Amino acid sequence: MTEFNDSVVHTPPGRMRVWSFRPFTWVLLPVLAILFQVYVPRFFSFLSYLELPLLVTVYFSIMRRQPPAGALTGCLIGLAQDSLTFIPLGMYGIVKTVIGYSAASVSLRFDVENSGLRYVMSFGFFIAHQVLFWALSHMLLGAHDDFKLPQTLIAAFLNGIIALPLFQVFDKLKSEAQ
Amino acid sequence: MVRFVHDETYSGAAKVAVFQYLTVAVFIFLLVGYWDLQVRNEGLYNSKAQQNQIKSLPMPAPRGRILDRDGRVIVDNHASFRLVLSREGLRDDHVEPIARGLNLDVQDFQARVRRFQRRPSYFTIPVKEELTSGELAFVESHRNDLMFPEMELIKSQFRLYPKDGIASHLIGYVGEISEAELNSQEWANHNPGDLIGKMGVERFYNDTLTGIDGQRQVRVDNRMNTREVLGMKPAVPGKDLRLTIDLDLQTVAEMALEGKRGAVIAIAPATGDILAYASAPGYDPNLFVGRMKSSELKGLLEDPTKPLFNRVIQSQLAPGSTFKPFVALAALESGAIDENFSVHCAGSATFYGRVFKCHKKGGHGTVNLHSAIAQSCDVYFYNVGRMTGIDTIAKYAQMAGLGKKTGIDLPGEKEGVVPSSAWKIRTQREKWYEGETISVAIGQGAVTVTPLQLAYAYSGLLNNGVWMRPHILDDGHPPQVDHTADINPLNLAKVLDGMCAVVNEGGTGAAVHMSDIVLCGKTGTAQRASNDLLKTKLGEEAFRDDAWFVGFASRENPEIVVVALYENGMHGPLAAPIVRDVIKAFYDKKARQKQSGAPQNLAAAVRVPGSDLASPGLRSR
Amino acid sequence: MDGLFSRYRNLSALLLLLAGQLILLAWQIKSNGETRLLRVWAVTAVTPMARGMELTRDGLGGFFARWFMAGKLEQDNAQLRRQTAQLEIKNQLLQEQMQQSGRAQALLEFRSQLPSKSLPSRIIGSAPGVQSGVFILDRGSLEGVKRGMAVVTGEGIVGQVVASYPTASLMMLASSQGFAAGVTSQKSRTRGLLKGEGGTCHIFGIRNEQPVDKDEWFYTSGEDRIFPRGLRVGQARAVKDGVDGKEIEVRPIALDGDFAEVLILLDAVHGQIPELATPSNPDVQILDAPAPDQNGPMTDPASPATPGEAPSAMRTDADRIRDHYKRVVESQNFQVGTTPYRAPDFNRQPAAAPPALAPATGAVPDNQAVPVKPSPEPASAAKVPGLISQPSQRPKPPAQDRP
């Protein structure tokens, strides 16, 4: 709880740090996340709730703190995810582009290393991701399924929980950008 | 721009942010609009899909079947599937596997697809009608999104009629309601596109046979694939209709008319049940199912043999000598003659300065009532007619039901003509000339009947003066008496005995005598009263006389009366085998039933309480 | 000024990315989604890794198994399991053939109909996203896998290959929405259509009057041109009468078991697709139609006649009775309505009825009004629906009377 008492809203510009990753990490993490998405729910169907590609997108975006970079990261991860599913290419791409951009924009104003904030962002961006995807598939593809709010809330909660340790693992791979 | 640069306050930045987001929002809004117009809404189907995300899909209710009196199916339905390819999802490399899956010639099919390439993309390509079960399995298992989503199945219900036009005039056919019908009173509560009965039973009992279409409320996606069924109102099938027709007799009647033009009608006198109803030539009602080629329709309409003409109830022809028993009865009942009245026939006689010939050139010699009926002596009946007078003849003919509609439950019945002095004044504003009575006495002149009327008239005589309403629908209710008449049984017996002699005592119908069945009857040979056929292409044949035969059996217990009309058949006796074979089929069937223990009183109708059969009061008109 | 510019730059980058993807989407929708190349790359890139993970998992399992069981038991076991599965399929087909025809015929037909080659494959992943029930198999077009191939286990059908990439392919599970296969019931040989409904399967196209018992087995009918005839599908879990015919719930038996390892039926019996003017599609497999069997055509629930037949072949009782009468009078050399001095005998049966009419008892309408009792003699009259039977011997010779 103490972390919540910290000032998470205003990060003095001087304290804002930008992190960078090795190119290898840039490639490996998204690929692993997508592979996980493809492979693991086959054996543990309850894990299909996880949206690891989204979490990776959010993580990279908030650590880089550059909206264009966030958007690009989201775009690439989303397109990769699209290419393995059988919906038109660009659906996950667009959604993750927006999420990446927003996450990076948000990170400009907040302390992204605060666990509480990380949880809130994972939770919020998961919901945003699902809502955006649902809205896009309605608007662009003419889909007519209903939005499943309770499931989305539960999944967002779980993703948030998973995000905390996951992000800490990812933290080990980062290095401060010059 | 410049103002923003100079405005460095926080609120200024906020304004810029708001402006930015507003711009993005407007941009997105425009983009969505563009998307809708250019990507999703292209083509007619897409725009339809847009407005109908929740669609009510009609589930056509099958029409009731038409059964014979034993419950055997005369008219059935069959559901069939039609396959079309939507052009929007069609890919060139799908054409060949689809053709192979449906056993189509690949080259032909590719050519057909190519032909459609120039047409707007919302035109679908018809692939195959009436899919077989195997083809259906192929289509269903391959039309998912990942294989060939362009395959679209369309299900429709079709009517299945007997081949070769069996009972075609009786049953009629169904077709889409026409513009004229929509505007008429009869079909006031129907909508464009409705299938309605166009003729015969299909038309008369249209409301009974028509079910209530169901509806399925479904949510569809942009490809019109059903994603979710929201609600369903099941279709209520039309009621099955059981007719009084006996398919055994009907079949024999149809076979007897093969190669002829004419009509056969069989009635059970005790009930008014129509047991057989055939008009030839017939037509194949299956032609009207689905798409009929205009050349086929034109062929039917222009055929000189008039295959669409319902001769049983619409053919108004002179009855010829089959009218003589009514003249005889009128004479006996009115006291104009008695049974001993006899006449010498020398082959012709002169009345009112004009020579009237008998059909037997050498004459019949001296004939009395019995032999005159048996030999069908014209001279005898010239005399009887003259003595009885036209109005008395008309009175008894009308009493028997001639000259007016019988009220059978079929559309389009004609009334025929029973001439009288009043009739002539009414229709021609002329007085009746006695000489005309002479012709009427032998069933010529102005008198015309339909085959049904003739059968109905005889059925009342055979039922001792009780005329049962002729009907086609076997609704399980007791038969209705149409009217009765007080006839002296002795006079009636004399007339009927004469008819018995026609077949069994070497009369004009001797060729159809049967040793085990007492068939009685009356031949008739009639000149054409109307010249309508003279105008047709039938040529000389159209001038030939019509042949009639009225037969019933047995003399003691008349269970069936059959009338056969053989148009241009030359001589009445040529129509007699038609009647004989129908009556033989009737008794052969009784024998079969006796053998198998089934109910024997065929004429009294074999009825099984059928809950879903049509009940009275459901008649459409 | 800088901040303002950078904000615009960010936004421009975002809009550029979004616009690019929107154009990509629009192009796919307009051109009906031909982005196969990208997907091929993606799947091809992912497959080796997924296969690696699968092997690691298997290897780990195997390591522990070997640790406890020692030797190559586990390896043998795996191979034996695969063989058993193949044999079971052969067995099923053989049994079906044996039941249908004589033993020699069965062997002959079996040889010609048995898929000559089946390819063992593993499921290495599920396709994430909207299409649940689509799995990734570790065999692709390099090993001869084509779209439209059947995927089975020894227990029964599993699904259908819906896309094939060089090193992997996609399989649609039998229970998923959009799946359909032709099936036949074991006892009554009633044909229907199995449709996946996302989780469960239902069989459609069977009339309410047709007998199907609960727990009755269903087999593939081969009519769908995907699954060869005679593969096991599953048992009817629930059977009830519905509006459009019977509603039969079936769960494909193979889906209840472990179907991590499956067989893709490659059928070399089927010939090459000939070269054509327009592009042919060697990536889609359409099986040849199965040889006709003795069972009647599939009856449509809404149709008391027999659809599946050509309409010209469909007949009502009226047609059948007419045929019967025609034969009767022809056998007596009689012309109805014409021949004088001789009456026909409609009860005398023609010498032998053509076989076409023989099984007509099934076509007797359900609400037959007159109870038709079986003829005391096996021949003739009873074979015509609705024709009231009589012994073929006539009490009297035909009438030959003249007045």
CSV table of N, CA and C in Angstrom, one decimal, chain B residues 164-165 168-169 279-284 300 307-308:
chain,number,residue,atom,x,y,z
B,164,ASP,N,-47.6,-37.7,-66.0
B,164,ASP,CA,-48.6,-37.9,-67.1
B,164,ASP,C,-49.9,-37.3,-66.8
B,165,GLY,N,-50.0,-36.3,-66.0
B,165,GLY,CA,-51.2,-35.5,-65.8
B,165,GLY,C,-52.4,-36.3,-65.2
B,168,SER,N,-55.1,-34.2,-63.4
B,168,SER,CA,-54.5,-32.9,-63.5
B,168,SER,C,-55.6,-31.8,-63.4
B,169,HIS,N,-56.8,-32.0,-64.1
B,169,HIS,CA,-57.8,-31.0,-64.1
B,169,HIS,C,-58.5,-31.0,-62.7
B,279,SER,N,-60.2,-35.9,-67.3
B,279,SER,CA,-60.4,-35.1,-68.5
B,279,SER,C,-59.1,-35.3,-69.4
B,280,ALA,N,-59.4,-35.5,-70.7
B,280,ALA,CA,-58.2,-35.8,-71.5
B,280,ALA,C,-58.4,-34.9,-72.8
B,281,PRO,N,-57.3,-34.4,-73.3
B,281,PRO,CA,-55.9,-34.7,-72.8
B,281,PRO,C,-55.6,-33.9,-71.5
B,282,GLY,N,-54.7,-34.4,-70.8
B,282,GLY,CA,-54.3,-33.7,-69.6
B,282,GLY,C,-53.0,-32.9,-69.8
B,283,TYR,N,-52.5,-32.4,-68.7
B,283,TYR,CA,-51.2,-31.7,-68.8
B,283,TYR,C,-50.4,-32.1,-67.6
B,284,ASP,N,-49.2,-31.9,-67.6
B,284,ASP,CA,-48.4,-32.3,-66.4
B,284,ASP,C,-48.3,-31.0,-65.5
B,300,LEU,N,-49.0,-25.2,-74.4
B,300,LEU,CA,-50.2,-25.7,-73.8
B,300,LEU,C,-51.4,-24.9,-74.2
B,307,PRO,N,-55.5,-29.0,-73.8
B,307,PRO,CA,-55.2,-29.8,-72.6
B,307,PRO,C,-55.5,-29.1,-71.3
B,308,LEU,N,-55.6,-27.8,-71.3
B,308,LEU,CA,-55.9,-27.1,-70.0
B,308,LEU,C,-57.5,-27.1,-69.8
